[in-house]
Amino acid sequence: MSTWRRLPPALPEELVEEIVLRFPPDDPAGLLSASLVCKSWCRVISGTDFHRRFREHHRTPPLLGIIHSSVGISFGRGGCIKQTQFMPASTFLLNTANMSRWCAIDTLHGRILFGDYDSTELFVWSPAPGEVRRLPALLPLGKYSWSAALLCATAGCNHLDCSGAFVVVFVGTYIVKVTTSAYIYSSEQHEWSTPIYMQDRSVQGIKRPSARVGNTVYFICKRSTKLLAYELCKRELSFVSIPSTCWSYSFTVFATADEGRLGFATAEWFRLFTWSREAGSLDGDAGWTQQRVFEIDKLLPSSTLSYQYDLFATTNNGVIVVKGNSVLFAIDLKSGEVKKLLDGSAVRSISDVVPYIGFCTPTSSHQYKFA
C-alpha cells in the first residue's frame, strides 16, 4: 500500500530572492539554472527589482572573460591569420561564431565595440539581443594609428535604467602628417561629430585600451611618456605625463573601482606597481600617488614567471589582466587574488586583449541581461 506524502510548501518569493541574491556574480550560469527551477523562481530572478538589487549587493562587476586575438594557420590561404576568440573567466559563455574576423576594441555593459581586420568600419554588437549597429564610415582607418572608447550617453547614469544610448570616442593619428583628430559618434543621432585636431610630433600613434574618469577619456600614446586626454564636455585634447619611474616599462591605464581617479599600472621584473591620480591634479610626478606593489614571484609558480609583461586593464572593477611569456592571469588589485586564465606556449599567440566585465542576470525568456 503506497503512502501519500504531502509536498513541502514552496519557499516564499522574498526568501528565494534573498538566497539567489547571494550567488557569486561570476556565476551567471548558476543564476540561469536557478531560474529554471519553477515559474516562481524565474519570476523573481528575471525581475527588474532583482537585477537592481543584485548589482547593488555585489557592487563590483565581475570579469566574465576576455576577448582576444590569436594567430592561427590558414591552410587554404597558405599563411597565418588573426582570429578573435572569447576566453571565459566565469561560467558565462559568449558565442564567438560571428566575430572571428572582428577585432575587439572596447566593451560596455555587454556591448562590444569592434573593428574589422581590414580596418574599414566600426560596429557595436549587443550579444544578448544579437543586434549589430554599424557606424557610419569615418576615415580610411588603415592610414591612422587609432583607438576608440565605448561610453554610456547618459551623464551620471547608474546603468540600471539607462536608455541604452551610447557614444563612441574615436581618436586617431594620421601617420603621414602626424596630426591627431578626435570624433564623437552618437547612437541617438547616428552620426559623427565634426572633428577637433592637434598636431604634436610626440604623438606617433594611439594604443589601446582607454580609460574614462568623469568626463575625460584617456588614451595611451605609442612610444611616449604621455597620455592623451579627451575632455567630453569641453571637446578638448590635452596631455597627462605618466610617472617618470615607469617610462621604460609596459603599462596600462584604468578607472579605479570608485571611478574617482585615474589608475595606472606597470610591471617591472617580478613586481607590479599601481598608481592613482586625482582629476585636475598637477601634471608630472606630483600628480601621481603610488598605491600598491605586488610581488608577482610570490603569486605565481616560478616556472611561469617572465621578465616582461603586457598589461590589459578593465573598467572600474579593479582587475588587471596580465600576460607573460607563458602565463595569462587576472589580478584583483584590492584583494591581491590571482586567477590563472591560461598557461603554456599558447599564451604567446594571444594579443589585443579586451576584458569583458559586467553583471549578467537571466530574463524571463532565459536569455541574459547585462549591466
mmCIF file of C-alpha atoms in Angstrom:
data_model
loop_
_atom_site.group_PDB
_atom_site.id
_atom_site.type_symbol
_atom_site.label_atom_id
_atom_site.label_comp_id
_atom_site.label_asym_id
_atom_site.label_seq_id
_atom_site.Cartn_x
_atom_site.Cartn_y
_atom_site.Cartn_z
ATOM 1 C CA MET A 1 0.000 0.000 0.000
ATOM 2 C CA SER A 2 1.531 3.287 -1.121
ATOM 3 C CA THR A 3 1.857 6.095 1.354
ATOM 4 C CA TRP A 4 0.842 9.541 0.134
ATOM 5 C CA ARG A 5 3.236 12.305 1.173
ATOM 6 C CA ARG A 6 2.466 15.939 1.231
ATOM 7 C CA LEU A 7 4.937 18.092 -0.675
ATOM 8 C CA PRO A 8 6.719 20.700 1.420
ATOM 9 C CA PRO A 9 5.343 24.220 0.996
ATOM 10 C CA ALA A 10 7.046 26.396 -1.602
ATOM 11 C CA LEU A 11 9.554 28.922 -0.365
ATOM 12 C CA PRO A 12 8.191 32.469 -0.222
ATOM 13 C CA GLU A 13 9.457 34.563 -3.114
ATOM 14 C CA GLU A 14 11.018 37.023 -0.692
ATOM 15 C CA LEU A 15 13.188 34.231 0.737
ATOM 16 C CA VAL A 16 14.079 32.938 -2.734
ATOM 17 C CA GLU A 17 15.288 36.406 -3.684
ATOM 18 C CA GLU A 18 17.456 36.667 -0.568
ATOM 19 C CA ILE A 19 19.061 33.306 -1.385
ATOM 20 C CA VAL A 20 19.852 33.885 -5.065
ATOM 21 C CA LEU A 21 20.919 37.446 -4.323
ATOM 22 C CA ARG A 22 23.992 35.910 -2.704
ATOM 23 C CA PHE A 23 25.024 33.861 -5.734
ATOM 24 C CA PRO A 24 28.536 34.902 -6.825
ATOM 25 C CA PRO A 25 28.365 37.461 -9.662
ATOM 26 C CA ASP A 26 30.848 35.460 -11.765
ATOM 27 C CA ASP A 27 28.393 32.533 -11.909
ATOM 28 C CA PRO A 28 25.634 33.690 -14.309
ATOM 29 C CA ALA A 29 25.070 30.066 -15.346
ATOM 30 C CA GLY A 30 24.124 29.306 -11.740
ATOM 31 C CA LEU A 31 21.522 32.073 -11.796
ATOM 32 C CA LEU A 32 20.193 30.778 -15.105
ATOM 33 C CA SER A 33 19.853 27.266 -13.658
ATOM 34 C CA ALA A 34 18.034 28.646 -10.634
ATOM 35 C CA SER A 35 15.578 30.478 -12.892
ATOM 36 C CA LEU A 36 14.659 27.124 -14.464
ATOM 37 C CA VAL A 37 13.594 25.556 -11.154
ATOM 38 C CA CYS A 38 9.993 26.770 -11.448
ATOM 39 C CA LYS A 39 7.902 29.692 -12.675
ATOM 40 C CA SER A 40 8.023 31.378 -9.290
ATOM 41 C CA TRP A 41 11.825 31.369 -9.188
ATOM 42 C CA CYS A 42 12.002 32.539 -12.792
ATOM 43 C CA ARG A 43 9.668 35.435 -11.991
ATOM 44 C CA VAL A 44 11.898 36.505 -9.086
ATOM 45 C CA ILE A 45 15.257 36.186 -10.840
ATOM 46 C CA SER A 46 14.182 37.783 -14.116
ATOM 47 C CA GLY A 47 12.526 40.746 -12.408
ATOM 48 C CA THR A 48 13.859 44.289 -12.688
ATOM 49 C CA ASP A 49 13.991 44.670 -8.906
ATOM 50 C CA PHE A 50 16.214 41.608 -8.559
ATOM 51 C CA HIS A 51 18.519 42.859 -11.299
ATOM 52 C CA ARG A 52 18.873 46.158 -9.450
ATOM 53 C CA ARG A 53 19.385 44.560 -6.047
ATOM 54 C CA PHE A 54 21.908 42.044 -7.398
ATOM 55 C CA ARG A 55 24.083 44.833 -8.751
ATOM 56 C CA GLU A 56 23.729 46.955 -5.616
ATOM 57 C CA HIS A 57 24.540 43.971 -3.376
ATOM 58 C CA HIS A 58 27.741 42.961 -5.184
ATOM 59 C CA ARG A 59 28.703 46.474 -6.376
ATOM 60 C CA THR A 60 31.829 45.465 -8.324
ATOM 61 C CA PRO A 61 31.092 43.911 -11.740
ATOM 62 C CA PRO A 62 32.939 40.629 -12.306
ATOM 63 C CA LEU A 63 35.383 39.698 -15.037
ATOM 64 C CA LEU A 64 33.292 37.371 -17.224
ATOM 65 C CA GLY A 65 36.126 36.622 -19.647
ATOM 66 C CA ILE A 66 38.461 38.181 -22.163
ATOM 67 C CA ILE A 67 38.094 38.810 -25.877
ATOM 68 C CA HIS A 68 41.401 38.404 -27.649
ATOM 69 C CA SER A 69 43.094 37.889 -30.991
ATOM 70 C CA SER A 70 45.154 34.794 -31.665
ATOM 71 C CA VAL A 71 47.304 33.861 -34.602
ATOM 72 C CA GLY A 72 46.374 30.683 -36.439
ATOM 73 C CA ILE A 73 47.467 28.909 -39.586
ATOM 74 C CA SER A 74 45.184 29.105 -42.615
ATOM 75 C CA PHE A 75 45.864 26.122 -44.843
ATOM 76 C CA GLY A 76 43.548 27.491 -47.519
ATOM 77 C CA ARG A 77 45.372 30.838 -47.659
ATOM 78 C CA GLY A 78 48.816 29.398 -47.049
ATOM 79 C CA GLY A 79 49.710 31.708 -44.196
ATOM 80 C CA CYS A 80 48.833 32.970 -40.728
ATOM 81 C CA ILE A 81 45.602 34.773 -39.929
ATOM 82 C CA LYS A 82 44.267 36.543 -36.874
ATOM 83 C CA GLN A 83 41.069 35.278 -35.280
ATOM 84 C CA THR A 84 39.096 36.765 -32.422
ATOM 85 C CA GLN A 85 38.081 34.416 -29.611
ATOM 86 C CA PHE A 86 36.448 34.548 -26.191
ATOM 87 C CA MET A 87 38.178 33.011 -23.165
ATOM 88 C CA PRO A 88 35.813 32.590 -20.187
ATOM 89 C CA ALA A 89 36.884 33.613 -16.698
ATOM 90 C CA SER A 90 33.486 32.658 -15.268
ATOM 91 C CA THR A 91 30.539 30.390 -16.098
ATOM 92 C CA PHE A 92 29.445 32.823 -18.824
ATOM 93 C CA LEU A 93 29.989 31.720 -22.425
ATOM 94 C CA LEU A 94 29.936 34.093 -25.385
ATOM 95 C CA ASN A 95 29.074 32.822 -28.848
ATOM 96 C CA THR A 96 32.062 33.772 -30.968
ATOM 97 C CA ALA A 97 30.963 32.169 -34.232
ATOM 98 C CA ASN A 98 30.168 35.534 -35.819
ATOM 99 C CA MET A 99 33.141 37.528 -34.566
ATOM 100 C CA SER A 100 36.215 35.536 -35.603
ATOM 101 C CA ARG A 101 37.147 38.180 -38.209
ATOM 102 C CA TRP A 102 36.375 41.150 -35.985
ATOM 103 C CA CYS A 103 38.881 42.920 -33.742
ATOM 104 C CA ALA A 104 37.561 43.886 -30.304
ATOM 105 C CA ILE A 105 38.339 47.449 -29.208
ATOM 106 C CA ASP A 106 36.248 48.151 -26.098
ATOM 107 C CA THR A 107 33.278 46.821 -24.120
ATOM 108 C CA LEU A 108 30.473 48.379 -22.066
ATOM 109 C CA HIS A 109 27.566 46.671 -20.264
ATOM 110 C CA GLY A 110 27.610 43.635 -22.527
ATOM 111 C CA ARG A 111 28.096 45.617 -25.740
ATOM 112 C CA ILE A 112 31.327 45.185 -27.697
ATOM 113 C CA LEU A 113 32.908 47.755 -29.995
ATOM 114 C CA PHE A 114 34.563 46.028 -32.952
ATOM 115 C CA GLY A 115 36.581 46.969 -35.991
ATOM 116 C CA ASP A 116 37.153 44.534 -38.823
ATOM 117 C CA TYR A 117 40.667 43.342 -39.585
ATOM 118 C CA ASP A 118 40.586 45.137 -42.923
ATOM 119 C CA SER A 119 40.252 48.434 -40.982
ATOM 120 C CA THR A 120 37.318 49.714 -42.988
ATOM 121 C CA GLU A 121 34.469 50.072 -40.473
ATOM 122 C CA LEU A 122 33.411 50.116 -36.836
ATOM 123 C CA PHE A 123 30.347 48.491 -35.323
ATOM 124 C CA VAL A 124 28.808 47.736 -31.916
ATOM 125 C CA TRP A 125 27.500 44.260 -31.149
ATOM 126 C CA SER A 126 24.981 43.547 -28.367
ATOM 127 C CA PRO A 127 25.244 39.745 -27.879
ATOM 128 C CA ALA A 128 22.133 39.275 -25.703
ATOM 129 C CA PRO A 129 19.592 40.559 -28.265
ATOM 130 C CA GLY A 130 22.011 39.723 -31.087
ATOM 131 C CA GLU A 131 21.955 43.240 -32.561
ATOM 132 C CA VAL A 132 24.728 44.801 -34.635
ATOM 133 C CA ARG A 133 24.890 48.594 -35.042
ATOM 134 C CA ARG A 134 27.167 49.546 -37.933
ATOM 135 C CA LEU A 135 28.649 53.008 -37.521
ATOM 136 C CA PRO A 136 28.796 55.393 -40.496
ATOM 137 C CA ALA A 137 32.044 55.370 -42.439
ATOM 138 C CA LEU A 138 34.514 57.780 -40.855
ATOM 139 C CA LEU A 139 38.071 57.678 -42.206
ATOM 140 C CA PRO A 140 40.350 55.333 -44.150
ATOM 141 C CA LEU A 141 41.312 53.669 -40.872
ATOM 142 C CA GLY A 142 44.277 51.862 -42.383
ATOM 143 C CA LYS A 143 46.118 55.202 -42.693
ATOM 144 C CA TYR A 144 45.644 56.003 -38.998
ATOM 145 C CA SER A 145 47.048 54.716 -35.750
ATOM 146 C CA TRP A 146 43.901 54.838 -33.659
ATOM 147 C CA SER A 147 41.772 53.658 -30.780
ATOM 148 C CA ALA A 148 38.200 54.233 -29.611
ATOM 149 C CA ALA A 149 36.154 54.119 -26.418
ATOM 150 C CA LEU A 150 32.562 52.946 -25.933
ATOM 151 C CA LEU A 151 30.682 55.060 -23.379
ATOM 152 C CA CYS A 152 27.180 55.444 -21.956
ATOM 153 C CA ALA A 153 25.457 58.510 -23.408
ATOM 154 C CA THR A 154 23.698 59.395 -20.143
ATOM 155 C CA ALA A 155 25.820 61.502 -17.793
ATOM 156 C CA GLY A 156 25.909 60.183 -14.236
ATOM 157 C CA CYS A 157 23.940 57.079 -15.196
ATOM 158 C CA ASN A 158 23.964 54.115 -12.792
ATOM 159 C CA HIS A 159 23.426 51.812 -15.804
ATOM 160 C CA LEU A 160 20.405 50.128 -14.228
ATOM 161 C CA ASP A 161 17.653 52.024 -16.029
ATOM 162 C CA CYS A 162 19.569 53.806 -18.769
ATOM 163 C CA SER A 163 18.068 54.242 -22.220
ATOM 164 C CA GLY A 164 20.752 52.163 -23.884
ATOM 165 C CA ALA A 165 22.042 55.119 -25.900
ATOM 166 C CA PHE A 166 25.813 55.165 -26.275
ATOM 167 C CA VAL A 167 28.626 57.235 -27.730
ATOM 168 C CA VAL A 168 31.929 56.238 -29.298
ATOM 169 C CA VAL A 169 35.004 58.433 -28.882
ATOM 170 C CA PHE A 170 37.457 57.912 -31.745
ATOM 171 C CA VAL A 171 40.999 59.258 -31.574
ATOM 172 C CA GLY A 172 43.472 58.661 -34.387
ATOM 173 C CA THR A 173 46.838 59.927 -35.586
ATOM 174 C CA TYR A 174 47.335 60.380 -39.325
ATOM 175 C CA ILE A 175 50.773 58.824 -39.711
ATOM 176 C CA VAL A 176 51.903 60.922 -42.694
ATOM 177 C CA LYS A 177 51.163 64.383 -41.272
ATOM 178 C CA VAL A 178 51.422 63.438 -37.557
ATOM 179 C CA THR A 179 48.022 65.031 -36.973
ATOM 180 C CA THR A 180 45.745 63.660 -34.251
ATOM 181 C CA SER A 181 41.986 64.059 -34.578
ATOM 182 C CA ALA A 182 39.040 63.193 -32.339
ATOM 183 C CA TYR A 183 35.441 62.409 -33.341
ATOM 184 C CA ILE A 184 32.323 61.550 -31.339
ATOM 185 C CA TYR A 185 29.627 59.160 -32.579
ATOM 186 C CA SER A 186 26.110 59.350 -31.091
ATOM 187 C CA SER A 187 23.808 56.335 -31.336
ATOM 188 C CA GLU A 188 20.813 58.671 -30.999
ATOM 189 C CA GLN A 189 21.793 60.865 -33.966
ATOM 190 C CA HIS A 190 23.597 58.009 -35.766
ATOM 191 C CA GLU A 191 26.321 60.343 -36.973
ATOM 192 C CA TRP A 192 29.833 61.526 -36.198
ATOM 193 C CA SER A 193 30.635 64.990 -34.884
ATOM 194 C CA THR A 194 32.892 67.440 -36.616
ATOM 195 C CA PRO A 195 36.496 66.683 -35.639
ATOM 196 C CA ILE A 196 38.929 68.565 -33.465
ATOM 197 C CA TYR A 197 42.650 68.438 -34.299
ATOM 198 C CA MET A 198 46.012 68.504 -32.574
ATOM 199 C CA GLN A 199 49.429 68.464 -34.212
ATOM 200 C CA ASP A 200 52.207 67.215 -31.972
ATOM 201 C CA ARG A 201 55.113 65.143 -33.250
ATOM 202 C CA SER A 202 55.487 63.425 -29.897
ATOM 203 C CA VAL A 203 52.240 61.548 -30.669
ATOM 204 C CA GLN A 204 53.249 58.790 -33.078
ATOM 205 C CA GLY A 205 50.068 56.810 -32.686
ATOM 206 C CA ILE A 206 47.391 55.661 -30.258
ATOM 207 C CA LYS A 207 47.287 52.352 -28.398
ATOM 208 C CA ARG A 208 44.527 50.513 -26.568
ATOM 209 C CA PRO A 209 42.971 50.419 -24.043
ATOM 210 C CA SER A 210 41.352 53.666 -22.955
ATOM 211 C CA ALA A 211 40.028 54.715 -19.562
ATOM 212 C CA ARG A 212 37.200 57.082 -18.644
ATOM 213 C CA VAL A 213 37.304 59.075 -15.428
ATOM 214 C CA GLY A 214 34.489 61.575 -15.008
ATOM 215 C CA ASN A 215 34.122 63.459 -18.282
ATOM 216 C CA THR A 216 37.611 62.644 -19.557
ATOM 217 C CA VAL A 217 38.760 59.704 -21.678
ATOM 218 C CA TYR A 218 42.461 58.816 -21.535
ATOM 219 C CA PHE A 219 44.345 57.113 -24.378
ATOM 220 C CA ILE A 220 47.848 55.603 -24.390
ATOM 221 C CA CYS A 221 50.245 57.132 -26.928
ATOM 222 C CA LYS A 222 52.743 54.926 -28.726
ATOM 223 C CA ARG A 223 56.381 55.328 -27.711
ATOM 224 C CA SER A 224 55.513 58.253 -25.477
ATOM 225 C CA THR A 225 55.714 59.228 -21.816
ATOM 226 C CA LYS A 226 52.335 60.943 -22.038
ATOM 227 C CA LEU A 227 48.666 60.022 -22.091
ATOM 228 C CA LEU A 228 46.286 61.768 -24.470
ATOM 229 C CA ALA A 229 43.212 63.098 -22.652
ATOM 230 C CA TYR A 230 39.950 63.982 -24.370
ATOM 231 C CA GLU A 231 37.510 66.113 -22.344
ATOM 232 C CA LEU A 232 33.969 65.224 -23.419
ATOM 233 C CA CYS A 233 32.150 68.386 -22.354
ATOM 234 C CA LYS A 234 34.791 70.892 -23.494
ATOM 235 C CA ARG A 235 35.784 68.806 -26.543
ATOM 236 C CA GLU A 236 39.475 69.445 -25.884
ATOM 237 C CA LEU A 237 42.613 67.330 -26.300
ATOM 238 C CA SER A 238 45.471 67.615 -23.804
ATOM 239 C CA PHE A 239 48.332 65.576 -22.338
ATOM 240 C CA VAL A 240 48.993 63.946 -18.975
ATOM 241 C CA SER A 241 52.504 62.721 -18.131
ATOM 242 C CA ILE A 242 52.939 59.221 -16.712
ATOM 243 C CA PRO A 243 55.143 58.656 -13.606
ATOM 244 C CA SER A 244 58.758 59.188 -14.649
ATOM 245 C CA THR A 245 59.935 55.979 -12.970
ATOM 246 C CA CYS A 246 57.725 53.984 -15.347
ATOM 247 C CA TRP A 247 58.938 55.301 -18.692
ATOM 248 C CA SER A 248 60.802 52.146 -19.701
ATOM 249 C CA TYR A 249 58.147 49.566 -18.838
ATOM 250 C CA SER A 250 54.857 48.238 -20.174
ATOM 251 C CA PHE A 251 51.871 49.946 -18.578
ATOM 252 C CA THR A 252 48.119 50.378 -18.783
ATOM 253 C CA VAL A 253 45.521 52.847 -17.535
ATOM 254 C CA PHE A 254 42.111 52.303 -15.976
ATOM 255 C CA ALA A 255 39.394 53.949 -13.921
ATOM 256 C CA THR A 256 39.741 52.988 -10.275
ATOM 257 C CA ALA A 257 36.983 50.954 -8.608
ATOM 258 C CA ASP A 258 35.409 54.066 -7.090
ATOM 259 C CA GLU A 259 35.525 55.782 -10.529
ATOM 260 C CA GLY A 260 37.025 58.881 -8.903
ATOM 261 C CA ARG A 261 40.636 58.539 -10.016
ATOM 262 C CA LEU A 262 42.730 57.627 -12.991
ATOM 263 C CA GLY A 263 44.565 54.368 -12.329
ATOM 264 C CA PHE A 264 47.954 53.424 -13.725
ATOM 265 C CA ALA A 265 49.741 50.068 -13.533
ATOM 266 C CA THR A 266 53.167 48.973 -14.695
ATOM 267 C CA ALA A 267 55.193 45.771 -14.413
ATOM 268 C CA GLU A 268 58.922 45.851 -13.660
ATOM 269 C CA TRP A 269 60.719 42.496 -13.457
ATOM 270 C CA PHE A 270 58.747 40.463 -10.896
ATOM 271 C CA ARG A 271 56.768 43.349 -9.438
ATOM 272 C CA LEU A 272 53.566 45.113 -10.448
ATOM 273 C CA PHE A 273 53.101 48.723 -9.319
ATOM 274 C CA THR A 274 49.826 50.651 -9.219
ATOM 275 C CA TRP A 275 49.384 54.420 -9.083
ATOM 276 C CA SER A 276 46.417 56.775 -8.973
ATOM 277 C CA ARG A 277 45.794 60.372 -9.942
ATOM 278 C CA GLU A 278 43.080 62.797 -8.909
ATOM 279 C CA ALA A 279 41.263 64.640 -11.683
ATOM 280 C CA GLY A 280 42.674 68.136 -12.072
ATOM 281 C CA SER A 281 45.972 67.279 -10.362
ATOM 282 C CA LEU A 282 49.218 68.942 -11.366
ATOM 283 C CA ASP A 283 50.947 67.349 -14.322
ATOM 284 C CA GLY A 284 54.101 65.337 -13.744
ATOM 285 C CA ASP A 285 55.094 63.117 -10.826
ATOM 286 C CA ALA A 286 53.435 65.435 -8.291
ATOM 287 C CA GLY A 287 50.004 64.385 -9.551
ATOM 288 C CA TRP A 288 50.578 60.641 -9.062
ATOM 289 C CA THR A 289 50.368 58.639 -5.830
ATOM 290 C CA GLN A 290 51.763 55.114 -5.664
ATOM 291 C CA GLN A 291 49.166 52.730 -4.236
ATOM 292 C CA ARG A 292 50.413 49.154 -4.055
ATOM 293 C CA VAL A 293 53.247 46.860 -5.076
ATOM 294 C CA PHE A 294 52.502 43.225 -5.929
ATOM 295 C CA GLU A 295 55.283 40.631 -5.816
ATOM 296 C CA ILE A 296 54.425 38.532 -8.868
ATOM 297 C CA ASP A 297 57.002 35.867 -7.978
ATOM 298 C CA LYS A 298 55.066 35.204 -4.771
ATOM 299 C CA LEU A 299 51.704 34.955 -6.554
ATOM 300 C CA LEU A 300 52.627 32.609 -9.412
ATOM 301 C CA PRO A 301 54.654 29.401 -9.784
ATOM 302 C CA SER A 302 58.288 30.145 -10.633
ATOM 303 C CA SER A 303 58.013 28.180 -13.893
ATOM 304 C CA THR A 304 55.563 30.747 -15.294
ATOM 305 C CA LEU A 305 57.440 33.927 -14.380
ATOM 306 C CA SER A 306 58.611 36.387 -17.044
ATOM 307 C CA TYR A 307 60.904 39.397 -17.123
ATOM 308 C CA GLN A 308 58.429 41.356 -19.211
ATOM 309 C CA TYR A 309 54.642 41.575 -19.050
ATOM 310 C CA ASP A 310 51.849 43.120 -21.092
ATOM 311 C CA LEU A 311 49.028 44.682 -19.074
ATOM 312 C CA PHE A 312 45.349 44.982 -20.012
ATOM 313 C CA ALA A 313 43.034 46.837 -17.637
ATOM 314 C CA THR A 314 39.322 46.533 -17.038
ATOM 315 C CA THR A 315 36.983 49.408 -16.369
ATOM 316 C CA ASN A 316 36.067 50.272 -12.746
ATOM 317 C CA ASN A 317 36.213 46.746 -11.310
ATOM 318 C CA GLY A 318 39.793 46.764 -10.039
ATOM 319 C CA VAL A 319 41.054 43.813 -12.096
ATOM 320 C CA ILE A 320 44.048 43.802 -14.444
ATOM 321 C CA VAL A 321 44.779 41.057 -16.956
ATOM 322 C CA VAL A 322 48.496 40.345 -17.218
ATOM 323 C CA LYS A 323 50.269 38.427 -19.984
ATOM 324 C CA GLY A 324 53.736 36.923 -19.576
ATOM 325 C CA ASN A 325 55.689 34.663 -21.886
ATOM 326 C CA SER A 326 53.879 31.537 -20.750
ATOM 327 C CA VAL A 327 51.048 32.634 -18.468
ATOM 328 C CA LEU A 328 47.931 34.788 -18.702
ATOM 329 C CA PHE A 329 46.314 35.749 -15.415
ATOM 330 C CA ALA A 330 43.990 38.269 -13.775
ATOM 331 C CA ILE A 331 44.866 40.041 -10.548
ATOM 332 C CA ASP A 332 42.396 41.727 -8.229
ATOM 333 C CA LEU A 333 44.029 44.981 -7.165
ATOM 334 C CA LYS A 334 42.040 45.151 -3.931
ATOM 335 C CA SER A 335 42.452 41.624 -2.585
ATOM 336 C CA GLY A 336 45.631 40.626 -4.400
ATOM 337 C CA GLU A 337 43.929 37.418 -5.516
ATOM 338 C CA VAL A 338 45.274 35.909 -8.742
ATOM 339 C CA LYS A 339 43.248 33.852 -11.211
ATOM 340 C CA LYS A 340 45.164 31.955 -13.877
ATOM 341 C CA LEU A 341 43.429 32.058 -17.262
ATOM 342 C CA LEU A 342 45.917 30.196 -19.461
ATOM 343 C CA ASP A 343 49.458 28.850 -19.377
ATOM 344 C CA GLY A 344 51.861 27.213 -21.770
ATOM 345 C CA SER A 345 53.054 28.101 -25.246
ATOM 346 C CA ALA A 346 49.529 29.057 -26.407
ATOM 347 C CA VAL A 347 49.867 32.309 -24.452
ATOM 348 C CA ARG A 348 52.403 33.664 -26.954
ATOM 349 C CA SER A 349 49.867 33.811 -29.799
ATOM 350 C CA ILE A 350 47.446 35.972 -27.806
ATOM 351 C CA SER A 351 47.203 39.726 -28.431
ATOM 352 C CA ASP A 352 44.672 42.585 -28.434
ATOM 353 C CA VAL A 353 43.190 41.529 -25.093
ATOM 354 C CA VAL A 354 39.927 43.260 -24.110
ATOM 355 C CA PRO A 355 38.491 42.296 -20.695
ATOM 356 C CA TYR A 356 34.741 41.610 -20.735
ATOM 357 C CA ILE A 357 33.081 42.607 -17.474
ATOM 358 C CA GLY A 358 29.546 43.232 -16.262
ATOM 359 C CA PHE A 359 26.621 41.942 -14.253
ATOM 360 C CA CYS A 360 24.726 39.260 -16.130
ATOM 361 C CA THR A 361 21.288 38.014 -14.971
ATOM 362 C CA PRO A 362 18.620 35.918 -16.736
ATOM 363 C CA THR A 363 15.476 37.238 -18.396
ATOM 364 C CA SER A 364 12.075 35.526 -18.464
ATOM 365 C CA SER A 365 12.938 34.088 -21.881
ATOM 366 C CA HIS A 366 16.121 32.560 -20.386
ATOM 367 C CA GLN A 367 18.451 34.961 -22.155
ATOM 368 C CA TYR A 368 20.985 37.182 -20.414
ATOM 369 C CA LYS A 369 20.609 40.826 -19.450
ATOM 370 C CA PHE A 370 23.683 42.955 -18.835
ATOM 371 C CA ALA A 371 24.516 46.000 -16.771
#
